[in-house]
Tab-separated table of C-alpha atoms and ligand atoms in Angstrom:
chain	number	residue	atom	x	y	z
L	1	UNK	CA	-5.155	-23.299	-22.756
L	2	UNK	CA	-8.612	-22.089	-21.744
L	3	UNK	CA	-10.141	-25.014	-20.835
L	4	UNK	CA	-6.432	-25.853	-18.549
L	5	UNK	CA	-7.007	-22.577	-16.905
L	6	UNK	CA	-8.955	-23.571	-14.048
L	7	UNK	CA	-8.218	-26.582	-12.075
L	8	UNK	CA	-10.193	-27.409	-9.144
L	9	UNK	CA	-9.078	-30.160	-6.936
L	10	UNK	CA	-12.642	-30.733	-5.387
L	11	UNK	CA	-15.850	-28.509	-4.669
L	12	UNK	CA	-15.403	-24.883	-4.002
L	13	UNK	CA	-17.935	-24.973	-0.862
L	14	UNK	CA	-16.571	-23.698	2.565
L	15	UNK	CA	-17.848	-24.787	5.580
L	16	UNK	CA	-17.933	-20.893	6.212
L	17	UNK	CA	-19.867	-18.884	3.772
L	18	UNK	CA	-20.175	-15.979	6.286
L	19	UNK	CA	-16.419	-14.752	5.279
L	20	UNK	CA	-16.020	-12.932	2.101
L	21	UNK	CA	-15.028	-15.567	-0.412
L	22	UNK	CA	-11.280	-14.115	-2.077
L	23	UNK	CA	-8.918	-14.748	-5.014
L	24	UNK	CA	-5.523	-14.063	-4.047
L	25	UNK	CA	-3.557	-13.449	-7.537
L	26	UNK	CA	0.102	-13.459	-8.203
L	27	UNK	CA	1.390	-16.137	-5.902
L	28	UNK	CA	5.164	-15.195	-5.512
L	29	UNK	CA	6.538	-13.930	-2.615
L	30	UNK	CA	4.003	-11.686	-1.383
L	31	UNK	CA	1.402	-13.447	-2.682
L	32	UNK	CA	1.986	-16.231	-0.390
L	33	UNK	CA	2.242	-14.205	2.404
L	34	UNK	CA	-1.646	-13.054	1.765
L	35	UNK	CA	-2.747	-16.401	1.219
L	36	UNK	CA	-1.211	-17.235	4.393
L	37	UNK	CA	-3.287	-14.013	5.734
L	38	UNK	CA	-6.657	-15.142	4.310
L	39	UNK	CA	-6.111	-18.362	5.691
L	40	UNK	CA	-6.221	-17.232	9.478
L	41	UNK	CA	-8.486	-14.535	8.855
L	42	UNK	CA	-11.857	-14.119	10.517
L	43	UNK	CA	-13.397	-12.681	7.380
L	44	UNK	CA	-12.407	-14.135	4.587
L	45	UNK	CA	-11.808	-17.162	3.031
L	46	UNK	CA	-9.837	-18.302	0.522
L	47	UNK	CA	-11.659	-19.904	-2.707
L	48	UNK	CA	-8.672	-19.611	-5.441
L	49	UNK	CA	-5.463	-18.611	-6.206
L	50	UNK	CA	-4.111	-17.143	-9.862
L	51	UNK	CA	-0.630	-16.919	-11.472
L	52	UNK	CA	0.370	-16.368	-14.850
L	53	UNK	CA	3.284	-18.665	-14.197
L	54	UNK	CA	1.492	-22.422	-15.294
L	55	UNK	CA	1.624	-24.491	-11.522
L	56	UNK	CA	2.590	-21.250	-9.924
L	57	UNK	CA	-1.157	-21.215	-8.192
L	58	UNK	CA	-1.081	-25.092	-7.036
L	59	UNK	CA	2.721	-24.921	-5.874
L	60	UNK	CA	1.671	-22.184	-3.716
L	61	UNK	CA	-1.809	-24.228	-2.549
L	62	UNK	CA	-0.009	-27.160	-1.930
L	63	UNK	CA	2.495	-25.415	-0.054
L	64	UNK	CA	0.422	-23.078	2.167
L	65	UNK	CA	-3.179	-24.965	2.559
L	66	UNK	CA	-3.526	-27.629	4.855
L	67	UNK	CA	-4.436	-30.819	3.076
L	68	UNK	CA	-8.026	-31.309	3.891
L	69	UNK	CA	-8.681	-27.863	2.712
L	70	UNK	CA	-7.084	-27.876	-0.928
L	71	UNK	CA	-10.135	-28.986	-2.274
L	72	UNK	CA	-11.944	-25.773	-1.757
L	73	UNK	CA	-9.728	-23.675	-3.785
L	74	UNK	CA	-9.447	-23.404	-7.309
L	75	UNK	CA	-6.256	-22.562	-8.853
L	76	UNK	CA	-5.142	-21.428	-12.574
L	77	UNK	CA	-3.667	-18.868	-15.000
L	78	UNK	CA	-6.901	-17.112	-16.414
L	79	UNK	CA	-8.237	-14.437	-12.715
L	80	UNK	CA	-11.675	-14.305	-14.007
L	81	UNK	CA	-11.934	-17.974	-15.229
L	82	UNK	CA	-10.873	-18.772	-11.730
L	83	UNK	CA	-13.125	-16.169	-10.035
L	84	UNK	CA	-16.429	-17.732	-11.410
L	85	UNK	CA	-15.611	-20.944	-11.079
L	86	UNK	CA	-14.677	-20.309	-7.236
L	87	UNK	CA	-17.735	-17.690	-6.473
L	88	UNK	CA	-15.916	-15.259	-5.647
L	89	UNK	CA	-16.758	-11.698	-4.319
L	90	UNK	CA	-13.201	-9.978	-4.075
L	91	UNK	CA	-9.933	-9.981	-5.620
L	92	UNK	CA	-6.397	-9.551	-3.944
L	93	UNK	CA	-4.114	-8.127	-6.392
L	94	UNK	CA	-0.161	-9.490	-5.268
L	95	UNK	CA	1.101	-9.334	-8.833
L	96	UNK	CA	4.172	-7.255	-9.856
L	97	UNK	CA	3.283	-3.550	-10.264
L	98	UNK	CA	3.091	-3.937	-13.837
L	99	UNK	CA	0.361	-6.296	-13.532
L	100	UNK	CA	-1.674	-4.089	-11.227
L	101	UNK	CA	-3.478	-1.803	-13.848
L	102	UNK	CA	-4.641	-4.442	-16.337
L	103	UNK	CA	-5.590	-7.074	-13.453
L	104	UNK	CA	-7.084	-4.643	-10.770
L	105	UNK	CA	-8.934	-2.332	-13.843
L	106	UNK	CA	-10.394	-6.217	-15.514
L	107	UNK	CA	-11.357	-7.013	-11.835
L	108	UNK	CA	-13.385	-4.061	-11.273
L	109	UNK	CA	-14.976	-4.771	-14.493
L	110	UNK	CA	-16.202	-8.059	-13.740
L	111	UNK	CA	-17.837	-6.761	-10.452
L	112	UNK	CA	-15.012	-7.736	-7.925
L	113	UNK	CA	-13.862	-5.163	-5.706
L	114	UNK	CA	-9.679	-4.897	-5.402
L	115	UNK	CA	-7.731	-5.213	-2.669
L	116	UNK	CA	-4.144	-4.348	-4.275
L	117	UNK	CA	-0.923	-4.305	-3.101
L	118	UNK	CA	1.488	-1.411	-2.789
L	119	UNK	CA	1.860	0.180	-5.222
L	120	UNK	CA	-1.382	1.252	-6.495
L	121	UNK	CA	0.168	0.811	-10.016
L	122	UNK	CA	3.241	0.914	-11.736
L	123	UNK	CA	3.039	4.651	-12.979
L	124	UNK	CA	0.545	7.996	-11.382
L	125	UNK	CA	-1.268	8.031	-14.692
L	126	UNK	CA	-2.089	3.971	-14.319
L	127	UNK	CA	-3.063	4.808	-10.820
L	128	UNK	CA	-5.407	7.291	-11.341
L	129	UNK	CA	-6.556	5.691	-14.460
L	130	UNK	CA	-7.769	2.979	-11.704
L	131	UNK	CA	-9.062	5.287	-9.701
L	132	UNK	CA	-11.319	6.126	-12.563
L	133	UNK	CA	-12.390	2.250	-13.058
L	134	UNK	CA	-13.473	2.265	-9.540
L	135	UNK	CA	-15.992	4.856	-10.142
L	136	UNK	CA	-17.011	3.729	-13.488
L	137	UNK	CA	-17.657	0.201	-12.174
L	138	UNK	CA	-19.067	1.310	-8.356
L	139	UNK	CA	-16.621	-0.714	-6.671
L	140	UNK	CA	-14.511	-0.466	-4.177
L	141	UNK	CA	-10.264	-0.779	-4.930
L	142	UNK	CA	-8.205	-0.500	-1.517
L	143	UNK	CA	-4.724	-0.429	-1.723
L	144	UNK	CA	-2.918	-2.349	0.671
L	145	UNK	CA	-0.380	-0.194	2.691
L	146	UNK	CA	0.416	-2.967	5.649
L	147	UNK	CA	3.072	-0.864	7.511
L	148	UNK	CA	0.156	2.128	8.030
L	149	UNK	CA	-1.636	-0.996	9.678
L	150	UNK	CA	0.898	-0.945	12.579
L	151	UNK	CA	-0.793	-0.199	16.290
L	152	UNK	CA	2.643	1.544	17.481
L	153	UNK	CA	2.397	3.892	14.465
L	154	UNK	CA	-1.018	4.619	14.821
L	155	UNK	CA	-0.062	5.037	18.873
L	156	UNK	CA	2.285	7.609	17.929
L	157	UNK	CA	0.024	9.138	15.519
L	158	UNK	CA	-2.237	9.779	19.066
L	159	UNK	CA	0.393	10.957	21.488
L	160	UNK	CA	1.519	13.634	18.320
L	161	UNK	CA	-2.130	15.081	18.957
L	162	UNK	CA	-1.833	14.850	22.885
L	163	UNK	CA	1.104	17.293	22.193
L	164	UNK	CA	-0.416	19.610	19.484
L	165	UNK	CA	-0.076	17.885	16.716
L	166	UNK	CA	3.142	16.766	14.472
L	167	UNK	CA	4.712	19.212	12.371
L	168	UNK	CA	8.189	18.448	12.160
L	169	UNK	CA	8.122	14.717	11.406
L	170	UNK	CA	12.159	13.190	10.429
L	171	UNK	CA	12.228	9.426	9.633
L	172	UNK	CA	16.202	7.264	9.314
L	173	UNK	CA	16.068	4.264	7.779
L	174	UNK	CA	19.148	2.410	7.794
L	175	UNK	CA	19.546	-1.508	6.062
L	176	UNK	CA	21.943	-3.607	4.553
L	177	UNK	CA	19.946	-6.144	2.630
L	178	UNK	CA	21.577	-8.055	-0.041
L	179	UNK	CA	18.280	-8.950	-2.060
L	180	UNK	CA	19.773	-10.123	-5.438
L	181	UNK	CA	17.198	-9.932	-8.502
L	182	UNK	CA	15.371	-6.526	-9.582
L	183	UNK	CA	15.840	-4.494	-6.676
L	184	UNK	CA	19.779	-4.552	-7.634
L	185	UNK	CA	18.680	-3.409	-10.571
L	186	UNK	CA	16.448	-0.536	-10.387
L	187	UNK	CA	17.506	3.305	-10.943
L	188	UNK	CA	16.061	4.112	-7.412
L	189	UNK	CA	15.542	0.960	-5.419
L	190	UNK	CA	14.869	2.843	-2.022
L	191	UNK	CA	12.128	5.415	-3.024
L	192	UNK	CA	10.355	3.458	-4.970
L	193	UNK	CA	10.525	0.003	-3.132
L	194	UNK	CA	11.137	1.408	0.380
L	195	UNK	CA	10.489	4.801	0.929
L	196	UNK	CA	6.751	4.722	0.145
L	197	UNK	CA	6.517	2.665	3.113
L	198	UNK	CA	7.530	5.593	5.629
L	199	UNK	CA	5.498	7.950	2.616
L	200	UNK	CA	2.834	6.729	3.631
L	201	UNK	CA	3.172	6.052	7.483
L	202	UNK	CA	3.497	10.106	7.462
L	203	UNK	CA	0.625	10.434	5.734
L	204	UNK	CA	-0.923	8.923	9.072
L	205	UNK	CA	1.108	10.970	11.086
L	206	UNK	CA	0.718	14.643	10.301
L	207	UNK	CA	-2.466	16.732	8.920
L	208	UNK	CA	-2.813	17.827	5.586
L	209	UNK	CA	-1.975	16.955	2.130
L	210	UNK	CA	1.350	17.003	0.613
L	211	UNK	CA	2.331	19.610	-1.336
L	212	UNK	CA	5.846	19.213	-2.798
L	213	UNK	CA	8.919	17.305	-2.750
L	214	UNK	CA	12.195	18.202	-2.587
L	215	UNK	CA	15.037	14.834	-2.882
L	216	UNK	CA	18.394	14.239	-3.238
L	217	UNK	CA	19.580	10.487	-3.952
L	218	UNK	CA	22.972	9.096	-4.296
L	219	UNK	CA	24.852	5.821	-4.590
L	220	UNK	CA	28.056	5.103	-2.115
L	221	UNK	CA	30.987	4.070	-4.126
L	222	UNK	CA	30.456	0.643	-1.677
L	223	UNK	CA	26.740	0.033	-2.865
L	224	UNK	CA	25.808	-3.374	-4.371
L	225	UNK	CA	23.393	-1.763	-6.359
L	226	UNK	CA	22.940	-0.566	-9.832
L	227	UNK	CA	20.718	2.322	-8.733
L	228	UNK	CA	20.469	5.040	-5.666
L	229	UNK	CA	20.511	3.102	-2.303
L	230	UNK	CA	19.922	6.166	-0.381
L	231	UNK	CA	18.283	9.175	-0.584
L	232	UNK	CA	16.799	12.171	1.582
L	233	UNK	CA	13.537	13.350	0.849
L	234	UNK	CA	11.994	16.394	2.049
L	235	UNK	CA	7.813	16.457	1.562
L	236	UNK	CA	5.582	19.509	2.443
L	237	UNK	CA	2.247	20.156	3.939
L	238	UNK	CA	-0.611	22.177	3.196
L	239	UNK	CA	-0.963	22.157	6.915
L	240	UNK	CA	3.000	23.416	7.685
L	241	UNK	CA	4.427	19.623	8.816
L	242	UNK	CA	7.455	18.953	7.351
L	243	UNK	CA	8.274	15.000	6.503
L	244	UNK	CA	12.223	13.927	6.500
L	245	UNK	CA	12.943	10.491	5.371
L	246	UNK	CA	16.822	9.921	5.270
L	247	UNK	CA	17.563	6.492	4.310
L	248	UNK	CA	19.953	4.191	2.864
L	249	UNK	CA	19.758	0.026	1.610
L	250	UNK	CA	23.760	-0.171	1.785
L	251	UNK	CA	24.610	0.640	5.299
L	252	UNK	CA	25.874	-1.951	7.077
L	253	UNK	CA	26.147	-1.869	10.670
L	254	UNK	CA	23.868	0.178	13.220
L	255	UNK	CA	20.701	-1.342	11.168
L	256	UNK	CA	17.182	0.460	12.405
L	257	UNK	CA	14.037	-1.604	12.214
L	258	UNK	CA	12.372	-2.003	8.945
L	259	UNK	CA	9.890	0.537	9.799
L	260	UNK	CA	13.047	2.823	10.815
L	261	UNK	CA	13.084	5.381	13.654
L	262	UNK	CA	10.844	8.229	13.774
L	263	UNK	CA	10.880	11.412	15.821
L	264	UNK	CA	7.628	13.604	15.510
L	265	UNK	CA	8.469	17.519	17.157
L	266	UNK	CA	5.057	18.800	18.236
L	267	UNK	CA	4.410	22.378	20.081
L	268	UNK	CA	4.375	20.850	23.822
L	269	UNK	CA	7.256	17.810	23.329
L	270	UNK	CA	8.661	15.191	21.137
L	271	UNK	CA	7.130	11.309	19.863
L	272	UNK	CA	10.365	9.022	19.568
L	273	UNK	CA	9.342	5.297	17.824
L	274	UNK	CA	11.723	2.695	17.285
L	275	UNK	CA	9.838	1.247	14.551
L	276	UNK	CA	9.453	-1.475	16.408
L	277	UNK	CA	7.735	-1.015	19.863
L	278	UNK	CA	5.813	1.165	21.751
L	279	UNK	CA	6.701	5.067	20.926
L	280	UNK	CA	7.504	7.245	23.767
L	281	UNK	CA	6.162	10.818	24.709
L	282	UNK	CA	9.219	13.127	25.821
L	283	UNK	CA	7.212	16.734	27.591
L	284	UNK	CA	9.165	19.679	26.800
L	285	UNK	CA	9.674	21.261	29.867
L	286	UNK	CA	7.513	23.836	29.741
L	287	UNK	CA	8.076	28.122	28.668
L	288	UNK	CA	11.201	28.386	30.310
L	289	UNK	CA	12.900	26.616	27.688
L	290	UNK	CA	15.578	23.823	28.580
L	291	UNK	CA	15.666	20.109	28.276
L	292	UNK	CA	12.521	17.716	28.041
L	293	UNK	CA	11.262	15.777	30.951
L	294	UNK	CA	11.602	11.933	30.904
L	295	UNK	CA	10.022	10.097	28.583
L	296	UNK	CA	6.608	8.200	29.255
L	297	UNK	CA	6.119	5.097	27.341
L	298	UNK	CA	2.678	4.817	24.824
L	299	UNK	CA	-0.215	2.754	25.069
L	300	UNK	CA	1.022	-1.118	24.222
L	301	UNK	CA	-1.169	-2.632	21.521
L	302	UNK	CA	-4.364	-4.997	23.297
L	303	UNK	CA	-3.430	-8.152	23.009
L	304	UNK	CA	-6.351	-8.683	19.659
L	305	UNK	CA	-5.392	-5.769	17.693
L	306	UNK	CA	-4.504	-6.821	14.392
L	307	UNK	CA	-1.485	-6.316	12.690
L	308	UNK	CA	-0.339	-4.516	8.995
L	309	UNK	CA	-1.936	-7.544	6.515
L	310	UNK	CA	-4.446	-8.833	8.684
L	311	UNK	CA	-5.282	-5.613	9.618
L	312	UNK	CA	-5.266	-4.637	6.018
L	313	UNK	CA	-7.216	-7.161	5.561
L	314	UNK	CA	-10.176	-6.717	8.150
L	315	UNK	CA	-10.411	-3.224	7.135
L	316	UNK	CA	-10.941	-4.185	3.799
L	317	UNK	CA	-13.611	-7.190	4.293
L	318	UNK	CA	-15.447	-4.761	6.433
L	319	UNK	CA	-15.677	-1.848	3.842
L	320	UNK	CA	-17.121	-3.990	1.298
L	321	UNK	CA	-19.502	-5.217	3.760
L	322	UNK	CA	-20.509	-1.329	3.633
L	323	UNK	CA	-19.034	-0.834	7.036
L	324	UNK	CA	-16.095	2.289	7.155
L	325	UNK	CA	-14.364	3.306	4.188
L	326	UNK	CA	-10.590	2.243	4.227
L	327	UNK	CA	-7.835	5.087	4.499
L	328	UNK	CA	-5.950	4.282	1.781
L	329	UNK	CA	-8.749	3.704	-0.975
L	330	UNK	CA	-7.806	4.282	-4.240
L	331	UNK	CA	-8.633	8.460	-4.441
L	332	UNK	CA	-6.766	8.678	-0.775
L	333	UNK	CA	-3.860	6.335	-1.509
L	334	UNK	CA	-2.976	8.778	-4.976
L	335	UNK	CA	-0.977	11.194	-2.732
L	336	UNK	CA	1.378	8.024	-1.697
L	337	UNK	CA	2.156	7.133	-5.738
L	338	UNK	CA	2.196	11.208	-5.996
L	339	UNK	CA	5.044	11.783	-3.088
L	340	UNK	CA	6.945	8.731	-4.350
L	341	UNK	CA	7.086	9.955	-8.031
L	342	UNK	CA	7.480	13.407	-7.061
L	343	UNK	CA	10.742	12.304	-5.396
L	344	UNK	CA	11.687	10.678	-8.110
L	345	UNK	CA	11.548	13.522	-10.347
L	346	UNK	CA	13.278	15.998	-7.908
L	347	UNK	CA	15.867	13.793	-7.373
L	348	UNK	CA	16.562	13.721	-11.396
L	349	UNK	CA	15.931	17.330	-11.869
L	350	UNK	CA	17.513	18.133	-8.981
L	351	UNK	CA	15.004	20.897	-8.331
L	352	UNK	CA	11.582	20.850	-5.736
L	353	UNK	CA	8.536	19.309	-7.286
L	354	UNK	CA	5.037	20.174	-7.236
L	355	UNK	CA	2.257	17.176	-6.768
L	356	UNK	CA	-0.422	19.865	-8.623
L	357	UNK	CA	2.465	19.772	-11.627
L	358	UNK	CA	2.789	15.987	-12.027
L	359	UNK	CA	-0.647	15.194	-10.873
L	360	UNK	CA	-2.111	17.557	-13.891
L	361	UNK	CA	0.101	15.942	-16.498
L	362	UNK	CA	-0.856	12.323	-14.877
L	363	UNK	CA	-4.595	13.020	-14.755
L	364	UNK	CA	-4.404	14.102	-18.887
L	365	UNK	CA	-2.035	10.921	-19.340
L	366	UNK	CA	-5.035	8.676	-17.945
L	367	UNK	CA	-7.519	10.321	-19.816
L	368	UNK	CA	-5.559	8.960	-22.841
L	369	UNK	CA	-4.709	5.742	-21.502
L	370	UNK	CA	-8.810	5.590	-20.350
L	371	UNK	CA	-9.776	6.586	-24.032
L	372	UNK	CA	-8.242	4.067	-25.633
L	373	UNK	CA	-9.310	1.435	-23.239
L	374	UNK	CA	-13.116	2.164	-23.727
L	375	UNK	CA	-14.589	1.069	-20.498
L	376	UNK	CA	-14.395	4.189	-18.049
L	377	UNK	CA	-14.721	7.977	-18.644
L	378	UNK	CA	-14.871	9.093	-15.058
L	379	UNK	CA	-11.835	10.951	-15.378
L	380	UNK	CA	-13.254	13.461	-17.997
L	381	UNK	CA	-15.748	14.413	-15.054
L	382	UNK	CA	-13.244	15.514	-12.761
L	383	UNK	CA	-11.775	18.873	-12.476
L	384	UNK	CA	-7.791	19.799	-11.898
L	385	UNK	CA	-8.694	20.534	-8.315
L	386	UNK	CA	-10.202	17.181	-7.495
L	387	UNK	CA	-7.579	15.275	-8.637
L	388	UNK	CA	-5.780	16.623	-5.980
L	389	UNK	CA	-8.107	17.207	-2.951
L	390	UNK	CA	-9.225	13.655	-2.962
L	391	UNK	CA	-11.721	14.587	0.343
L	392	UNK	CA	-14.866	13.953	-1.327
L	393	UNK	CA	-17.010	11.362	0.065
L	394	UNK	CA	-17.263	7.966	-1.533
L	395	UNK	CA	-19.508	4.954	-1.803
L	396	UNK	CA	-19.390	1.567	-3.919
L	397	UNK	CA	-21.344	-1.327	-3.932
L	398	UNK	CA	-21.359	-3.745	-1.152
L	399	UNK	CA	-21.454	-7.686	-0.715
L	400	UNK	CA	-24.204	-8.694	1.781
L	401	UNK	CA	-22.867	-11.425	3.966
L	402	UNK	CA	-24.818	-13.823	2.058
L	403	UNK	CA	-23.320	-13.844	-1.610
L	404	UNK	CA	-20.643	-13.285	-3.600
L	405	UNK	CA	-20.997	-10.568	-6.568
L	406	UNK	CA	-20.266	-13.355	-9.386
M	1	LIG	N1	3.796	-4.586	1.724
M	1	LIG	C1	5.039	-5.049	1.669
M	1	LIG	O1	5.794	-4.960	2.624
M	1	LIG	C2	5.509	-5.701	0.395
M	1	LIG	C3	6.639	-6.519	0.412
M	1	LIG	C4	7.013	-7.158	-0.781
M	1	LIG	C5	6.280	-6.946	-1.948
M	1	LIG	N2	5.205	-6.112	-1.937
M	1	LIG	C6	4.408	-5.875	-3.161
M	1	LIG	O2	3.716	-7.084	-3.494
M	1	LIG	C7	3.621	-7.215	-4.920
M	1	LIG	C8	4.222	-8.555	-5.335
M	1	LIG	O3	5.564	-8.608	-4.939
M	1	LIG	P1	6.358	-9.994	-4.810
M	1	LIG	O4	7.578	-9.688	-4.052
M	1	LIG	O5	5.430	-11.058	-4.337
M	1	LIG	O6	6.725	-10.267	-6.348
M	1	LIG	P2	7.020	-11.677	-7.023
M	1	LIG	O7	7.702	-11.371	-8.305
M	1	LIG	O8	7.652	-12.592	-6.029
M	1	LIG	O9	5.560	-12.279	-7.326
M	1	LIG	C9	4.667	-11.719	-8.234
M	1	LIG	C10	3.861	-12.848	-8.856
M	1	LIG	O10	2.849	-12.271	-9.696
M	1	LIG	C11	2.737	-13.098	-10.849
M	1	LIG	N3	2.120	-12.315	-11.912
M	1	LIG	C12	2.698	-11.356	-12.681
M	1	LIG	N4	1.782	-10.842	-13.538
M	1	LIG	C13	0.620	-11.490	-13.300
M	1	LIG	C14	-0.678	-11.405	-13.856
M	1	LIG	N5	-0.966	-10.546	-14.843
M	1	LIG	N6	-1.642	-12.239	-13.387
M	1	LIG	C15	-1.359	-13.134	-12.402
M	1	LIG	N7	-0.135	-13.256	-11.836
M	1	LIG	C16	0.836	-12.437	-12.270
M	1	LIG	C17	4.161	-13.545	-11.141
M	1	LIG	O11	4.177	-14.691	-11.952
M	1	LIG	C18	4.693	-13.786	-9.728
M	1	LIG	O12	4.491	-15.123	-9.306
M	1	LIG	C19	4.347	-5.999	-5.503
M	1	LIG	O13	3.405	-5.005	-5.796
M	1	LIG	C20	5.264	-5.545	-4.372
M	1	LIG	O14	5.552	-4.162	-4.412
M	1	LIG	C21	4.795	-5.518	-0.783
């Protein structure tokens, strides 16, 4: 199988070697969506693609690149095989969350930095246990929150701070999708799959870390699914704010967007967003109490601003280039997985969790998982607190525009 593991239709030069070379791995779904992203991005280019699947890699190649391009990308089963071979300097993990420790943590290894997709791993303790590869190995492992990357959310992020900041922040999300396959099949399809979306938009939103988690989920006796298709989920602040997210996956009917609707209460008015286009400031209407005064539209998006994966994207080709470090790296994007299993919990135990409670138990569970792996101790260095303040400043190597790292 080894030697079958890489199969390269032609040489792996681009015409561009300025962009960061990538491997996009796991080509299903998602995956081709990225490669699609790579392909139209200004700063990277695409030099292989990985599945486990045998073919998986060219079906999605011969699919996705245009003809006269196939020849520069590699394609196989084995990510590192295929990562030499190709040159490349960076990895984009699309694989199922399973996948995400052992493929992002081997990555990191071999000297490629890791951009991942949500989630950061499959389980708190994998996710810090990665978080603890990235500092072993000095490189860099961004997870990949698109919907964060959204100019209208970031918009209403900046007309919350106009008015004094968000603390009261409520989120409905309300869909009917019939998926079919494992989403059908989960215990709690909507916090896990869907909820860490508007999670983590909050996160953007309002000031301070969260702090606990109280969540209540249930199944209507109409649901198509095995698990809870809705839920409300109440997350606290350090800072005071507040995050509601009431949602459901079986409600037919008056559908919000995917992003769902958001209303933001702030000490001098009110941010409504759609979820879709450009949120709206409503004024309160001043000490004497009474109604607001009439909405004023946000700032639209300029007409280049990139959008959730190719913004996701950019950010990340830039940070490796040593240029800004990415919101949601690893350390930051911890309090995401945290909230999401946190709600989890709560809604099992029916009682509030703590993130200090399960992020203590997770950080012990990686030092295990880390101890019997061999290749990173980080995680004995840190302290309880800094597994939860997750402010302190971080570097890891960076690719010069000239070469990649293997
Ligand atoms: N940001 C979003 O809006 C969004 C939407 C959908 C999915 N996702 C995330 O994207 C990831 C992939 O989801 P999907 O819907 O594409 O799943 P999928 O099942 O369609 O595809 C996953 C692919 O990964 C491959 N794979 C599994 N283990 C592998 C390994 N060890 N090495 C290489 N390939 C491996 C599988 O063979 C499969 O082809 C998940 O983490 C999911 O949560 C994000």
């Amino acid at each position: 199988m080894a030697d079958q593991a890489v199969v390269t239709a032609g040489s792996a030069h681009s015409a561009d070697q300025t962009r960061l070379p990538v491997v996009v791995v796991g080509a299903g779904g998602m995956g081709r969506a990225w490669i699609a992203t790579v392909l139209r991005s200004r700063s990277a280019r695409l030099v292989g693609v990985v599945d486990v699947v045998d073919g998986a890699a060219a079906s999605a190649l011969a699919d996705l690149v245009p003809e006269e391009s196939q020849a520069d990308v590699r394609t196989g089963t084995d990510m590192l095989q295929v990562a030499r071979a190709a040159g490349a300097a960076a990895i984009i993990d699309v694989t199922i969350p399973e996948a995400h420790h052992p493929v992002t943590a081997d990555a990191l290894h071999a000297g490629l930095p890791v951009l991942g997709e949500k989630p950061c791993a499959a389980t708190l303790t994998q996710a810090l246990s990665l978080a603890g590869h990235s500092e072993t190995t000095g490189q860099l492992f961004m997870v990949s929150q698109s919907r964060r990357h959204n100019p209208h959310l970031r918009e209403a992020g900046r007309l919350a701070r106009e008015l004094g900041g968000a603390g009261i922040v409520a989120t409905r999300f309300s869909r009917a999708p019939h998926f079919g396959g494992f989403r059908e099949q989960m215990v709690q399809p909507l916090i896990v799959d869907m909820a860490i979306h508007a999670f983590d938009a909050a996160r953007v939103l309002v000031e301070g870390t969260p702090v606990s988690v109280t969540a209540t989920s249930y199944n209507p006796a109409w649901s198509w699914y095995d698990g809870d298709a809705a839920a409300t989920v109440v997350v606290r602040y350090d800072s005071g704010a507040v995050h509601t997210f009431e949602g459901s996956w079986c409600s037919p009917g008056a559908e919000t967007s995917w992003n769902g609707e958001w209303a933001l209460s702030c000490p001098t008015g009110t941010v409504h967003w759609d979820g879709e286009g450009v949120p709206v400031t409503v004024p309160g209407a001043g000490t004497d109490g009474g109604g607001g005064q009439d909405p004023v539209p946000g700032r639209a998006p300029s007409e280049d601003a990139l959008w959730e994966l190719d913004s996701s994207l950019e950010v990340f080709c830039q940070a490796v280039r040593g240029r800004g470090e990415p919101d949601s790296e690893v350390h930051e994007n911890i309090w995401t997985q945290a909230i999401v299993e946190a709600a989890v919990r709560s809604a099992a135990e029916e009682r509030t969790v703590h993130l200090s409670e399960i992020l203590d138990a997770a950080l012990e569970a990686a030092r295990e998982l880390d101890r019997a792996d061999g290749r990173s101790s980080a995680l004995e260095q840190w302290d309880a607190a800094r597994s939860w303040t997750g402010d302190a400043a971080r570097s890891w190597n960076t690719v010069g525009a000239g070469g990649p790292a293997v």
